[in-house]
Amino acid sequence: MIETENITDVVETYLAAWNERVPERRRALVAEVFADDATYVDPARSGTGADGIDAMIAGAQEQHPGVELILAGAPDHHGAHVRFTWHLRPAGTDTVAMIGHDYASVAPDGRLKDVVGFVEVPEATAA
Amino acid sequence: MIETENITDVVETYLAAWNERVPERRRALVAEVFADDATYVDPARSGTGADGIDAMIAGAQEQHPGVELILAGAPDHHGAHVRFTWHLRPAGTDTVAMIGHDYASVAPDGRLKDVVGFVEVPEATAA
């Protein structure tokens, strides 16, 4: 059982990895937050293992310069499972350009094992 | 890749299984919607395989008589993954007593393989 405080730290580190554009720092955050055999998949991309996931995030950063992900509300978790919502916004602004809903299983060492991401465009933006 | 129309049918059948209180009908719906080696877990309960999941749902129905689950919005899915939100309400009313957020992986035959449920109490009810 992962404690609420710890799971929030894990999720914050996960989002920090997506936001970190200095390669060696990003790679360190990926290793810190993803289990060695972790998988990630969302509608646009997927990756396996720390190297694969780091390369995947690097590709996403190249496609989407100048944005950042922030945690939207406390993660919801029980047992070895967590879900959380994030907002993507142009860095330094309050404009929510995309909403993500991520689900992950948590390895015994507290790192994320399998992450499935879902995304939606905010209603105001979609209109 | 599961089509949107099909995944909605699968999710509706899943909720129908939770709502069906005639044992043989419920068992048939469970077999229809869950893969043979399916797992289910939420903060209150867990089950494995059609027999285990059917017994788990039966227990939940005994604990919570007179309620029903309804789908709240279209399921969100990509590849072999789906998430959806449901509302629990006293049967035949519009009172949302609980909100559920379920994530599932979808087996190649279109049935649900691993389901993880999260629940929250609506803000108005919690206040």
mmCIF file of C-alpha atoms in Angstrom:
data_model
loop_
_atom_site.group_PDB
_atom_site.id
_atom_site.type_symbol
_atom_site.label_atom_id
_atom_site.label_comp_id
_atom_site.label_asym_id
_atom_site.label_seq_id
_atom_site.Cartn_x
_atom_site.Cartn_y
_atom_site.Cartn_z
ATOM 1 C CA MET A 1 0.000 0.000 0.000
ATOM 2 C CA ILE A 2 1.433 3.359 -1.100
ATOM 3 C CA GLU A 3 0.787 6.331 1.164
ATOM 4 C CA THR A 4 -1.025 9.356 -0.220
ATOM 5 C CA GLU A 5 1.927 11.688 0.385
ATOM 6 C CA ASN A 6 4.286 9.339 -1.406
ATOM 7 C CA ILE A 7 2.040 8.771 -4.400
ATOM 8 C CA THR A 8 1.698 12.522 -4.869
ATOM 9 C CA ASP A 9 5.495 12.802 -4.882
ATOM 10 C CA VAL A 10 5.695 10.032 -7.484
ATOM 11 C CA VAL A 11 3.132 11.738 -9.699
ATOM 12 C CA GLU A 12 4.873 15.114 -9.352
ATOM 13 C CA THR A 13 8.155 13.460 -10.372
ATOM 14 C CA TYR A 14 6.402 11.845 -13.324
ATOM 15 C CA LEU A 15 5.150 15.232 -14.542
ATOM 16 C CA ALA A 16 8.581 16.765 -13.862
ATOM 17 C CA ALA A 17 10.062 14.171 -16.230
ATOM 18 C CA TRP A 18 7.663 15.240 -18.974
ATOM 19 C CA ASN A 19 8.584 18.888 -18.326
ATOM 20 C CA GLU A 20 12.369 18.480 -18.049
ATOM 21 C CA ARG A 21 14.044 19.375 -21.338
ATOM 22 C CA VAL A 22 17.668 18.963 -20.257
ATOM 23 C CA PRO A 23 18.323 15.403 -21.517
ATOM 24 C CA GLU A 24 20.453 14.070 -18.647
ATOM 25 C CA ARG A 25 18.099 15.508 -16.022
ATOM 26 C CA ARG A 26 15.051 14.115 -17.838
ATOM 27 C CA ARG A 27 16.676 10.685 -18.105
ATOM 28 C CA ALA A 28 17.376 10.715 -14.337
ATOM 29 C CA LEU A 29 13.773 11.624 -13.543
ATOM 30 C CA VAL A 30 12.517 8.863 -15.862
ATOM 31 C CA ALA A 31 14.698 6.299 -14.063
ATOM 32 C CA GLU A 32 13.504 7.624 -10.705
ATOM 33 C CA VAL A 33 9.797 7.364 -11.478
ATOM 34 C CA PHE A 34 9.408 4.436 -13.901
ATOM 35 C CA ALA A 35 10.019 0.795 -12.989
ATOM 36 C CA ASP A 36 12.721 -0.857 -15.120
ATOM 37 C CA ASP A 37 10.138 -2.798 -17.153
ATOM 38 C CA ALA A 38 7.589 0.028 -17.272
ATOM 39 C CA THR A 39 5.325 0.631 -20.228
ATOM 40 C CA TYR A 40 3.545 3.807 -21.333
ATOM 41 C CA VAL A 41 0.808 4.233 -23.926
ATOM 42 C CA ASP A 42 -1.515 7.079 -24.899
ATOM 43 C CA PRO A 43 -3.427 7.780 -28.130
ATOM 44 C CA ALA A 44 -0.355 9.360 -29.777
ATOM 45 C CA ARG A 45 2.660 7.434 -28.504
ATOM 46 C CA SER A 46 4.057 4.527 -26.536
ATOM 47 C CA GLY A 47 7.335 3.456 -24.956
ATOM 48 C CA THR A 48 8.830 0.572 -22.984
ATOM 49 C CA GLY A 49 11.563 0.674 -20.348
ATOM 50 C CA ALA A 50 13.429 3.750 -19.159
ATOM 51 C CA ASP A 51 15.311 4.248 -22.432
ATOM 52 C CA GLY A 52 12.224 3.799 -24.574
ATOM 53 C CA ILE A 53 10.104 6.067 -22.411
ATOM 54 C CA ASP A 54 12.822 8.727 -22.244
ATOM 55 C CA ALA A 55 13.121 8.733 -26.048
ATOM 56 C CA MET A 56 9.331 8.920 -26.335
ATOM 57 C CA ILE A 57 9.145 11.934 -24.014
ATOM 58 C CA ALA A 58 12.006 13.615 -25.917
ATOM 59 C CA GLY A 59 10.001 13.178 -29.125
ATOM 60 C CA ALA A 60 6.879 14.625 -27.533
ATOM 61 C CA GLN A 61 8.872 17.619 -26.288
ATOM 62 C CA GLU A 62 10.172 18.281 -29.808
ATOM 63 C CA GLN A 63 6.630 18.156 -31.163
ATOM 64 C CA HIS A 64 5.275 20.437 -28.434
ATOM 65 C CA PRO A 65 7.771 23.163 -27.508
ATOM 66 C CA GLY A 66 6.957 25.733 -24.858
ATOM 67 C CA VAL A 67 4.345 23.767 -22.932
ATOM 68 C CA GLU A 68 4.241 22.261 -19.470
ATOM 69 C CA LEU A 69 2.128 19.724 -17.605
ATOM 70 C CA ILE A 70 0.763 20.496 -14.152
ATOM 71 C CA LEU A 71 -1.073 18.241 -11.737
ATOM 72 C CA ALA A 72 -4.791 19.089 -11.540
ATOM 73 C CA GLY A 73 -5.981 17.942 -8.117
ATOM 74 C CA ALA A 74 -4.770 15.250 -5.757
ATOM 75 C CA PRO A 75 -4.103 11.802 -7.216
ATOM 76 C CA ASP A 76 -6.710 9.153 -6.413
ATOM 77 C CA HIS A 77 -5.211 5.824 -5.411
ATOM 78 C CA HIS A 78 -5.858 2.510 -3.732
ATOM 79 C CA GLY A 79 -3.616 -0.520 -3.403
ATOM 80 C CA ALA A 80 -1.205 -0.573 -6.326
ATOM 81 C CA HIS A 81 -3.323 1.668 -8.525
ATOM 82 C CA VAL A 82 -3.415 5.416 -9.095
ATOM 83 C CA ARG A 83 -5.241 7.824 -11.371
ATOM 84 C CA PHE A 84 -4.655 11.528 -11.756
ATOM 85 C CA THR A 85 -5.523 14.409 -14.024
ATOM 86 C CA TRP A 86 -3.073 16.907 -15.494
ATOM 87 C CA HIS A 87 -3.389 20.071 -17.536
ATOM 88 C CA LEU A 88 -1.159 21.013 -20.444
ATOM 89 C CA ARG A 89 -0.637 24.734 -20.814
ATOM 90 C CA PRO A 90 1.732 27.109 -22.566
ATOM 91 C CA ALA A 91 4.537 27.427 -20.012
ATOM 92 C CA GLY A 92 3.913 30.145 -17.462
ATOM 93 C CA THR A 93 0.252 30.714 -18.403
ATOM 94 C CA ASP A 94 -3.053 29.574 -16.906
ATOM 95 C CA THR A 95 -4.518 28.514 -20.265
ATOM 96 C CA VAL A 96 -5.520 24.855 -20.208
ATOM 97 C CA ALA A 97 -4.871 23.609 -23.743
ATOM 98 C CA MET A 98 -5.359 19.921 -23.034
ATOM 99 C CA ILE A 99 -6.556 17.736 -20.160
ATOM 100 C CA GLY A 100 -4.955 14.374 -19.460
ATOM 101 C CA HIS A 101 -6.314 11.479 -17.438
ATOM 102 C CA ASP A 102 -3.583 9.011 -16.565
ATOM 103 C CA TYR A 103 -3.988 5.643 -14.914
ATOM 104 C CA ALA A 104 -0.979 3.698 -13.613
ATOM 105 C CA SER A 105 -0.133 0.597 -11.677
ATOM 106 C CA VAL A 106 2.503 1.075 -8.988
ATOM 107 C CA ALA A 107 5.395 -1.363 -8.547
ATOM 108 C CA PRO A 108 6.301 -2.625 -5.056
ATOM 109 C CA ASP A 109 9.213 -0.148 -4.953
ATOM 110 C CA GLY A 110 6.770 2.739 -5.474
ATOM 111 C CA ARG A 111 7.698 3.467 -9.076
ATOM 112 C CA LEU A 112 5.158 3.497 -11.893
ATOM 113 C CA LYS A 113 4.912 0.245 -13.818
ATOM 114 C CA ASP A 114 2.275 0.562 -16.535
ATOM 115 C CA VAL A 115 0.882 3.951 -17.451
ATOM 116 C CA VAL A 116 -2.111 4.492 -19.754
ATOM 117 C CA GLY A 117 -2.826 8.069 -20.739
ATOM 118 C CA PHE A 118 -6.062 9.532 -22.086
ATOM 119 C CA VAL A 119 -6.410 13.104 -23.356
ATOM 120 C CA GLU A 120 -9.265 15.471 -24.005
ATOM 121 C CA VAL A 121 -9.538 19.032 -25.252
ATOM 122 C CA PRO A 122 -11.248 21.410 -22.802
ATOM 123 C CA GLU A 123 -14.800 22.277 -23.847
ATOM 124 C CA ALA A 124 -14.157 26.015 -24.156
ATOM 125 C CA THR A 125 -11.209 25.345 -26.462
ATOM 126 C CA ALA A 126 -13.058 22.743 -28.481
ATOM 127 C CA ALA A 127 -16.028 25.024 -29.169
ATOM 128 C CA MET B 1 -8.531 -1.645 -32.244
ATOM 129 C CA ILE B 2 -12.037 -1.634 -30.785
ATOM 130 C CA GLU B 3 -14.608 0.585 -32.477
ATOM 131 C CA THR B 4 -16.332 3.304 -30.446
ATOM 132 C CA GLU B 5 -19.794 1.809 -30.950
ATOM 133 C CA ASN B 6 -18.603 -1.614 -29.803
ATOM 134 C CA ILE B 7 -16.785 -0.344 -26.740
ATOM 135 C CA THR B 8 -19.911 1.522 -25.639
ATOM 136 C CA ASP B 9 -21.877 -1.735 -25.955
ATOM 137 C CA VAL B 10 -19.255 -3.538 -23.878
ATOM 138 C CA VAL B 11 -19.384 -0.877 -21.157
ATOM 139 C CA GLU B 12 -23.196 -0.902 -21.127
ATOM 140 C CA THR B 13 -23.121 -4.682 -20.731
ATOM 141 C CA TYR B 14 -20.604 -4.308 -17.906
ATOM 142 C CA LEU B 15 -22.910 -1.928 -16.043
ATOM 143 C CA ALA B 16 -25.881 -4.205 -16.811
ATOM 144 C CA ALA B 17 -24.021 -7.036 -15.054
ATOM 145 C CA TRP B 18 -23.619 -4.876 -11.937
ATOM 146 C CA ASN B 19 -27.333 -4.010 -12.076
ATOM 147 C CA GLU B 20 -28.705 -7.494 -12.809
ATOM 148 C CA ARG B 21 -29.930 -9.130 -9.595
ATOM 149 C CA VAL B 22 -31.299 -12.347 -11.085
ATOM 150 C CA PRO B 23 -28.329 -14.677 -10.491
ATOM 151 C CA GLU B 24 -28.391 -16.669 -13.737
ATOM 152 C CA ARG B 25 -28.854 -13.528 -15.842
ATOM 153 C CA ARG B 26 -26.071 -11.741 -13.979
ATOM 154 C CA ARG B 27 -23.738 -14.708 -14.450
ATOM 155 C CA ALA B 28 -24.472 -14.707 -18.201
ATOM 156 C CA LEU B 29 -23.714 -10.992 -18.467
ATOM 157 C CA VAL B 30 -20.467 -11.439 -16.516
ATOM 158 C CA ALA B 31 -19.371 -14.198 -18.918
ATOM 159 C CA GLU B 32 -20.343 -12.015 -21.879
ATOM 160 C CA VAL B 33 -18.348 -8.973 -20.792
ATOM 161 C CA PHE B 34 -15.341 -10.293 -18.847
ATOM 162 C CA ALA B 35 -12.477 -12.263 -20.388
ATOM 163 C CA ASP B 36 -12.013 -15.723 -18.834
ATOM 164 C CA ASP B 37 -8.934 -14.604 -16.899
ATOM 165 C CA ALA B 38 -10.268 -11.135 -16.072
ATOM 166 C CA THR B 39 -9.491 -9.328 -12.842
ATOM 167 C CA TYR B 40 -11.382 -6.561 -11.066
ATOM 168 C CA VAL B 41 -10.271 -4.368 -8.181
ATOM 169 C CA ASP B 42 -11.638 -1.229 -6.531
ATOM 170 C CA PRO B 43 -11.071 0.237 -3.048
ATOM 171 C CA ALA B 44 -13.704 -2.079 -1.491
ATOM 172 C CA ARG B 45 -13.486 -5.382 -3.349
ATOM 173 C CA SER B 46 -11.727 -7.555 -5.898
ATOM 174 C CA GLY B 47 -12.423 -10.656 -7.963
ATOM 175 C CA THR B 48 -10.745 -12.924 -10.504
ATOM 176 C CA GLY B 49 -12.335 -14.871 -13.359
ATOM 177 C CA ALA B 50 -16.027 -14.996 -14.206
ATOM 178 C CA ASP B 51 -16.981 -16.982 -11.094
ATOM 179 C CA GLY B 52 -14.977 -14.765 -8.753
ATOM 180 C CA ILE B 53 -16.252 -11.563 -10.304
ATOM 181 C CA ASP B 54 -19.850 -12.787 -10.312
ATOM 182 C CA ALA B 55 -19.608 -13.678 -6.595
ATOM 183 C CA MET B 56 -18.033 -10.276 -5.907
ATOM 184 C CA ILE B 57 -20.860 -8.440 -7.688
ATOM 185 C CA ALA B 58 -23.433 -10.544 -5.838
ATOM 186 C CA GLY B 59 -21.837 -9.470 -2.557
ATOM 187 C CA ALA B 60 -21.863 -5.819 -3.566
ATOM 188 C CA GLN B 61 -25.550 -6.100 -4.498
ATOM 189 C CA GLU B 62 -26.357 -7.518 -1.074
ATOM 190 C CA GLN B 63 -24.518 -4.638 0.587
ATOM 191 C CA HIS B 64 -26.205 -2.015 -1.582
ATOM 192 C CA PRO B 65 -29.836 -2.912 -2.293
ATOM 193 C CA GLY B 66 -32.015 -0.637 -4.403
ATOM 194 C CA VAL B 67 -29.286 1.129 -6.357
ATOM 195 C CA GLU B 68 -28.238 1.126 -9.987
ATOM 196 C CA LEU B 69 -25.222 2.201 -12.007
ATOM 197 C CA ILE B 70 -25.635 4.303 -15.131
ATOM 198 C CA LEU B 71 -23.049 5.345 -17.695
ATOM 199 C CA ALA B 72 -22.151 9.049 -17.379
ATOM 200 C CA GLY B 73 -20.922 10.144 -20.798
ATOM 201 C CA ALA B 74 -19.304 8.291 -23.685
ATOM 202 C CA PRO B 75 -16.410 5.953 -22.856
ATOM 203 C CA ASP B 76 -12.956 7.248 -23.820
ATOM 204 C CA HIS B 77 -10.787 4.637 -25.487
ATOM 205 C CA HIS B 78 -7.717 4.030 -27.618
ATOM 206 C CA GLY B 79 -6.094 0.788 -28.663
ATOM 207 C CA ALA B 80 -6.851 -1.835 -26.031
ATOM 208 C CA HIS B 81 -7.661 0.667 -23.284
ATOM 209 C CA VAL B 82 -10.871 2.280 -22.114
ATOM 210 C CA ARG B 83 -11.947 4.571 -19.305
ATOM 211 C CA PHE B 84 -15.472 5.597 -18.407
ATOM 212 C CA THR B 85 -17.422 7.255 -15.625
ATOM 213 C CA TRP B 86 -20.584 5.936 -14.014
ATOM 214 C CA HIS B 87 -23.038 7.254 -11.474
ATOM 215 C CA LEU B 88 -24.582 5.217 -8.681
ATOM 216 C CA ARG B 89 -28.102 6.314 -7.756
ATOM 217 C CA PRO B 90 -31.103 4.965 -5.911
ATOM 218 C CA ALA B 91 -32.896 3.016 -8.638
ATOM 219 C CA GLY B 92 -35.278 5.169 -10.662
ATOM 220 C CA THR B 93 -34.028 8.503 -9.280
ATOM 221 C CA ASP B 94 -31.683 11.188 -10.591
ATOM 222 C CA THR B 95 -29.739 11.486 -7.323
ATOM 223 C CA VAL B 96 -26.059 10.802 -7.865
ATOM 224 C CA ALA B 97 -24.895 9.118 -4.662
ATOM 225 C CA MET B 98 -21.461 8.056 -5.906
ATOM 226 C CA ILE B 99 -19.276 8.630 -8.956
ATOM 227 C CA GLY B 100 -17.080 5.874 -10.337
ATOM 228 C CA HIS B 101 -14.098 6.124 -12.665
ATOM 229 C CA ASP B 102 -13.221 2.764 -14.193
ATOM 230 C CA TYR B 103 -10.212 1.887 -16.329
ATOM 231 C CA ALA B 104 -9.991 -1.371 -18.218
ATOM 232 C CA SER B 105 -7.845 -3.178 -20.715
ATOM 233 C CA VAL B 106 -9.726 -4.843 -23.537
ATOM 234 C CA ALA B 107 -8.914 -8.394 -24.646
ATOM 235 C CA PRO B 108 -8.553 -9.181 -28.378
ATOM 236 C CA ASP B 109 -12.071 -10.668 -28.357
ATOM 237 C CA GLY B 110 -13.477 -7.338 -27.131
ATOM 238 C CA ARG B 111 -14.192 -8.409 -23.559
ATOM 239 C CA LEU B 112 -12.772 -6.612 -20.547
ATOM 240 C CA LYS B 113 -9.602 -8.125 -19.147
ATOM 241 C CA ASP B 114 -8.402 -6.069 -16.180
ATOM 242 C CA VAL B 115 -10.688 -3.502 -14.594
ATOM 243 C CA VAL B 116 -9.599 -0.994 -11.939
ATOM 244 C CA GLY B 117 -12.348 1.043 -10.309
ATOM 245 C CA PHE B 118 -12.042 4.318 -8.410
ATOM 246 C CA VAL B 119 -14.911 5.973 -6.581
ATOM 247 C CA GLU B 120 -15.657 9.431 -5.268
ATOM 248 C CA VAL B 121 -18.570 11.012 -3.445
ATOM 249 C CA PRO B 122 -20.149 13.960 -5.309
ATOM 250 C CA GLU B 123 -19.211 17.319 -3.788
ATOM 251 C CA ALA B 124 -22.777 18.300 -2.967
ATOM 252 C CA THR B 125 -23.287 15.010 -1.111
ATOM 253 C CA ALA B 126 -19.930 15.242 0.656
ATOM 254 C CA ALA B 127 -20.608 18.736 1.955
#
